[in-house]
CSV table of C-alpha atoms in Angstrom, one decimal:
chain,number,residue,atom,x,y,z
Q,1,LYS,CA,13.9,-2.3,-11.3
Q,2,ASN,CA,12.6,-0.2,-8.4
Q,3,GLU,CA,10.5,2.7,-9.6
Q,4,VAL,CA,12.3,5.0,-7.2
Q,5,GLU,CA,16.1,4.8,-7.0
Q,6,GLN,CA,18.2,6.7,-4.5
Q,7,SER,CA,21.9,7.4,-4.4
Q,8,PRO,CA,24.1,7.0,-2.6
Q,9,GLN,CA,22.9,4.1,-0.5
Q,10,ASN,CA,25.3,5.0,2.3
Q,11,LEU,CA,27.1,8.2,3.0
Q,12,THR,CA,29.5,9.1,5.7
Q,13,ALA,CA,30.7,12.7,6.0
Q,14,GLN,CA,32.4,15.1,8.4
Q,15,GLU,CA,30.6,17.7,10.3
Q,16,GLY,CA,30.2,20.9,8.2
Q,17,GLU,CA,30.2,19.2,4.9
Q,18,PHE,CA,27.6,19.9,2.2
Q,19,ILE,CA,25.5,16.8,1.6
Q,20,THR,CA,23.6,15.8,-1.5
Q,21,ILE,CA,21.3,12.9,-1.8
Q,22,ASN,CA,19.8,12.0,-5.2
Q,23,CYS,CA,16.5,10.4,-6.2
Q,24,SER,CA,15.4,9.3,-9.7
Q,25,TYR,CA,12.0,7.9,-10.5
Q,26,SER,CA,10.6,6.2,-13.6
Q,27,VAL,CA,6.9,6.9,-13.3
Q,28,GLY,CA,4.8,10.0,-13.8
Q,29,ILE,CA,4.2,11.7,-10.4
Q,30,SER,CA,1.9,14.2,-8.9
Q,31,ALA,CA,4.3,15.0,-6.0
Q,32,LEU,CA,7.5,13.8,-4.3
Q,33,HIS,CA,8.3,13.6,-0.6
Q,34,TRP,CA,11.6,13.7,1.2
Q,35,LEU,CA,11.3,11.8,4.5
Q,36,GLN,CA,13.7,11.4,7.5
Q,37,GLN,CA,13.8,8.3,9.6
Q,38,HIS,CA,16.0,8.1,12.8
Q,39,PRO,CA,17.0,4.7,14.1
Q,40,GLY,CA,14.1,3.2,16.1
Q,41,GLY,CA,12.1,6.3,15.3
Q,42,GLY,CA,9.2,7.1,13.1
Q,43,ILE,CA,9.2,8.9,9.8
Q,44,VAL,CA,9.1,12.6,9.6
Q,45,SER,CA,8.1,14.4,6.4
Q,46,LEU,CA,10.7,17.0,5.5
Q,47,PHE,CA,9.4,18.3,2.1
Q,48,MET,CA,6.7,17.6,-0.4
Q,49,LEU,CA,7.2,19.2,-3.7
Q,50,SER,CA,5.9,19.0,-7.3
Q,51,SER,CA,8.1,21.6,-8.9
Q,52,GLY,CA,11.1,23.9,-8.3
Q,53,LYS,CA,12.8,24.2,-5.0
Q,54,LYS,CA,12.0,24.3,-1.3
Q,55,LYS,CA,14.1,25.4,1.6
Q,56,HIS,CA,13.7,24.9,5.3
Q,57,GLY,CA,16.6,25.8,7.6
Q,58,ARG,CA,19.7,24.0,6.4
Q,59,LEU,CA,17.7,21.7,4.1
Q,60,ILE,CA,17.0,22.3,0.5
Q,61,ALA,CA,15.0,20.1,-1.9
Q,62,THR,CA,14.9,20.5,-5.7
Q,63,ILE,CA,13.0,18.6,-8.3
Q,64,ASN,CA,13.3,18.5,-12.1
Q,65,ILE,CA,10.0,17.0,-13.5
Q,66,GLN,CA,11.3,16.7,-17.0
Q,67,GLU,CA,14.4,14.7,-15.9
Q,68,LYS,CA,12.4,12.8,-13.2
Q,69,HIS,CA,15.0,13.7,-10.7
Q,70,SER,CA,15.1,15.2,-7.2
Q,71,SER,CA,17.9,16.2,-4.8
Q,72,LEU,CA,18.0,16.8,-1.1
Q,73,HIS,CA,20.9,19.0,0.1
Q,74,ILE,CA,22.0,19.6,3.7
Q,75,THR,CA,24.3,22.6,4.3
Q,76,ALA,CA,26.7,22.8,7.3
Q,77,SER,CA,25.9,19.2,8.2
Q,78,HIS,CA,25.8,18.2,11.9
Q,79,PRO,CA,25.9,14.9,13.7
Q,80,ARG,CA,22.2,15.2,14.5
Q,81,ASP,CA,21.5,15.0,10.8
Q,82,SER,CA,22.5,11.4,10.9
Q,83,ALA,CA,19.5,9.4,9.8
Q,84,VAL,CA,18.0,7.5,6.9
Q,85,TYR,CA,16.6,9.9,4.2
Q,86,ILE,CA,13.9,8.4,2.0
Q,87,CYS,CA,12.5,9.7,-1.2
Q,88,ALA,CA,8.9,8.7,-2.0
Q,89,VAL,CA,6.6,9.6,-4.9
Q,90,ILE,CA,2.9,9.8,-5.4
Q,91,GLY,CA,2.0,8.5,-8.8
Q,92,SER,CA,-0.1,10.6,-11.2
Q,93,GLY,CA,-2.2,7.7,-12.3
Q,94,GLY,CA,-4.9,8.3,-9.7
Q,95,GLY,CA,-4.4,5.0,-8.0
Q,96,ALA,CA,-5.0,4.6,-4.3
Q,97,ASP,CA,-1.7,3.1,-3.4
Q,98,GLY,CA,-0.2,6.1,-1.7
Q,99,LEU,CA,3.6,6.5,-1.7
Q,100,THR,CA,6.2,4.5,-3.5
Q,101,PHE,CA,9.4,4.6,-1.5
Q,102,GLY,CA,13.0,4.5,-2.4
Q,103,LYS,CA,15.2,2.2,-0.3
Q,104,GLY,CA,16.7,5.2,1.6
Q,105,THR,CA,20.1,6.8,2.0
Q,106,HIS,CA,21.8,6.0,5.3
Q,107,LEU,CA,23.7,9.2,6.3
Q,108,ILE,CA,26.2,9.4,9.1
Q,109,ILE,CA,27.8,12.8,10.0
Q,110,GLN,CA,30.9,12.4,12.1
Q,111,PRO,CA,32.0,15.1,14.5
R,1,GLY,CA,-4.6,13.6,18.7
R,2,ALA,CA,-1.6,15.6,17.8
R,3,GLY,CA,0.0,12.8,15.7
R,4,VAL,CA,-0.5,9.3,14.4
R,5,SER,CA,-0.3,6.8,17.3
R,6,GLN,CA,0.6,3.2,16.8
R,7,SER,CA,0.6,0.4,19.3
R,8,PRO,CA,2.2,-1.6,20.5
R,9,ARG,CA,5.6,-0.1,19.8
R,10,TYR,CA,7.2,-3.5,19.9
R,11,LYS,CA,5.7,-7.0,19.6
R,12,VAL,CA,7.4,-10.3,19.8
R,13,ALA,CA,5.3,-13.2,18.6
R,14,LYS,CA,5.9,-16.9,18.4
R,15,ARG,CA,5.5,-18.4,15.0
R,16,GLY,CA,1.9,-19.3,14.4
R,17,GLN,CA,0.6,-16.7,16.8
R,18,ASP,CA,-2.0,-14.1,15.7
R,19,VAL,CA,-1.2,-10.4,16.2
R,20,ALA,CA,-3.1,-7.2,16.0
R,21,LEU,CA,-1.5,-3.9,15.4
R,22,ARG,CA,-3.3,-0.6,16.0
R,23,CYS,CA,-3.2,2.7,14.3
R,24,ASP,CA,-4.9,5.8,15.6
R,25,PRO,CA,-4.7,8.5,12.9
R,26,ILE,CA,-4.9,12.2,13.2
R,27,SER,CA,-8.5,13.2,13.8
R,28,GLY,CA,-10.3,14.0,10.7
R,29,HIS,CA,-7.8,12.5,8.3
R,30,VAL,CA,-9.7,10.7,5.6
R,31,SER,CA,-6.8,8.6,4.2
R,32,LEU,CA,-5.0,5.9,6.1
R,33,PHE,CA,-2.2,3.8,4.8
R,34,TRP,CA,-0.4,0.7,6.1
R,35,TYR,CA,3.2,0.0,5.1
R,36,GLN,CA,5.6,-2.8,5.8
R,37,GLN,CA,9.3,-2.0,6.2
R,38,ALA,CA,11.8,-4.8,6.2
R,39,LEU,CA,15.3,-4.2,7.8
R,40,GLY,CA,17.4,-2.0,5.5
R,41,GLN,CA,14.6,-1.4,3.0
R,42,GLY,CA,12.2,1.3,2.2
R,43,PRO,CA,8.6,0.9,3.2
R,44,GLU,CA,6.3,-1.1,1.0
R,45,PHE,CA,2.6,-0.4,0.5
R,46,LEU,CA,0.2,-2.8,2.1
R,47,THR,CA,-3.3,-1.2,2.1
R,48,TYR,CA,-5.2,2.0,1.9
R,49,PHE,CA,-8.4,3.2,3.4
R,50,GLN,CA,-10.5,6.2,2.6
R,51,ASN,CA,-12.7,6.7,5.7
R,52,GLU,CA,-14.0,3.1,6.4
R,53,ALA,CA,-13.7,1.9,2.9
R,54,GLN,CA,-10.6,-0.2,2.0
R,55,LEU,CA,-10.0,1.0,-1.5
R,56,ASP,CA,-6.8,-0.9,-2.2
R,57,LYS,CA,-5.4,-4.0,-0.5
R,58,SER,CA,-3.2,-5.1,-3.3
R,59,GLY,CA,0.0,-4.9,-1.2
R,60,LEU,CA,-1.1,-7.4,1.4
R,61,PRO,CA,1.4,-10.2,1.0
R,62,SER,CA,-1.0,-13.1,1.8
R,63,ASP,CA,-4.5,-13.9,3.0
R,64,ARG,CA,-3.0,-14.1,6.5
R,65,PHE,CA,-3.0,-10.3,6.5
R,66,PHE,CA,-6.2,-8.5,7.2
R,67,ALA,CA,-6.9,-4.8,7.9
R,68,GLU,CA,-10.0,-2.9,8.9
R,69,ARG,CA,-11.1,0.6,9.8
R,70,PRO,CA,-14.8,0.0,10.8
R,71,GLU,CA,-15.6,3.5,11.9
R,72,GLY,CA,-13.3,5.5,9.6
R,73,SER,CA,-10.9,6.4,12.4
R,74,VAL,CA,-8.8,3.7,14.2
R,75,SER,CA,-7.4,1.0,12.0
R,76,THR,CA,-6.2,-2.5,12.9
R,77,LEU,CA,-3.8,-4.6,10.9
R,78,LYS,CA,-4.2,-8.3,11.8
R,79,ILE,CA,-1.7,-11.0,10.9
R,80,GLN,CA,-2.8,-14.6,11.4
R,81,ARG,CA,-0.5,-17.5,11.9
R,82,THR,CA,2.6,-15.3,11.9
R,83,GLN,CA,5.7,-16.5,10.1
R,84,GLN,CA,9.3,-15.4,10.4
R,85,GLU,CA,9.2,-13.5,7.2
R,86,ASP,CA,6.5,-11.2,8.7
R,87,SER,CA,9.2,-9.7,11.0
R,88,ALA,CA,9.3,-6.0,10.0
R,89,VAL,CA,8.3,-2.6,11.1
R,90,TYR,CA,4.7,-1.8,10.3
R,91,LEU,CA,4.0,1.8,9.6
R,92,CYS,CA,0.8,3.7,9.5
R,93,ALA,CA,0.3,7.0,7.9
R,94,SER,CA,-2.7,9.3,7.6
R,95,SER,CA,-3.5,12.3,5.4
R,96,SER,CA,-6.4,14.7,4.8
R,97,ASP,CA,-5.8,14.1,1.1
R,98,ARG,CA,-3.4,11.6,-0.4
R,99,ASN,CA,-1.9,14.3,-2.6
R,100,TYR,CA,-0.9,16.4,0.4
R,101,GLY,CA,1.2,15.9,3.5
R,102,TYR,CA,1.4,12.5,5.1
R,103,THR,CA,1.9,12.1,8.9
R,104,PHE,CA,3.5,8.8,9.9
R,105,GLY,CA,3.2,6.9,13.1
R,106,SER,CA,6.4,5.7,14.9
R,107,GLY,CA,5.6,2.1,13.7
R,108,THR,CA,5.3,-1.2,15.4
R,109,ARG,CA,8.3,-3.4,15.2
R,110,LEU,CA,7.2,-7.0,14.9
R,111,THR,CA,9.6,-9.8,15.6
R,112,VAL,CA,8.4,-13.4,15.0
R,113,VAL,CA,10.5,-16.0,16.7
């Protein structure tokens, strides 16, 4: 079982819809990242959070440490939001292995 | 530089050929990571450097994979005798501290034919 599970795997929505992508993890973590990857493009870090909630523009990320769960929300979605959204965690064990990634959620926003 | 730079952007190699992938991290970033991302999958950890020291190479899939960062800045990932299963995007990321923000390069897409 992957240590980081995302849902849904694929999501197609209409422009303007409210989008939610979920991430569950099974290990103790020191921080969680939400990343965005466009086709053929590199990865952009959207948020890093270890508690509570962060907001940037139309993007909101929340994390519940006790439930080992995080969500990424997109309000008033737009076709340019179409991308793969990846959840990644940093373990709290002190190891040097960097991020453990989920498999990503492929989001398509149709006009 | 302003970001993490990886080269080449695309590489097509014949099976059995050796390849070298370069990562130029953000100046001053101590931590450098290499990841392998197969099509439709999330990235998988390969190896980690702190300055010039390779502290973790547990993710390297075989002894055909070798990484170095001799002066604590630019890193090279070398794959010897490439196989078709090596086809993937190889991502490099750097950070001033592994518990803080990571900056990713655009990746090198390797296709072994």
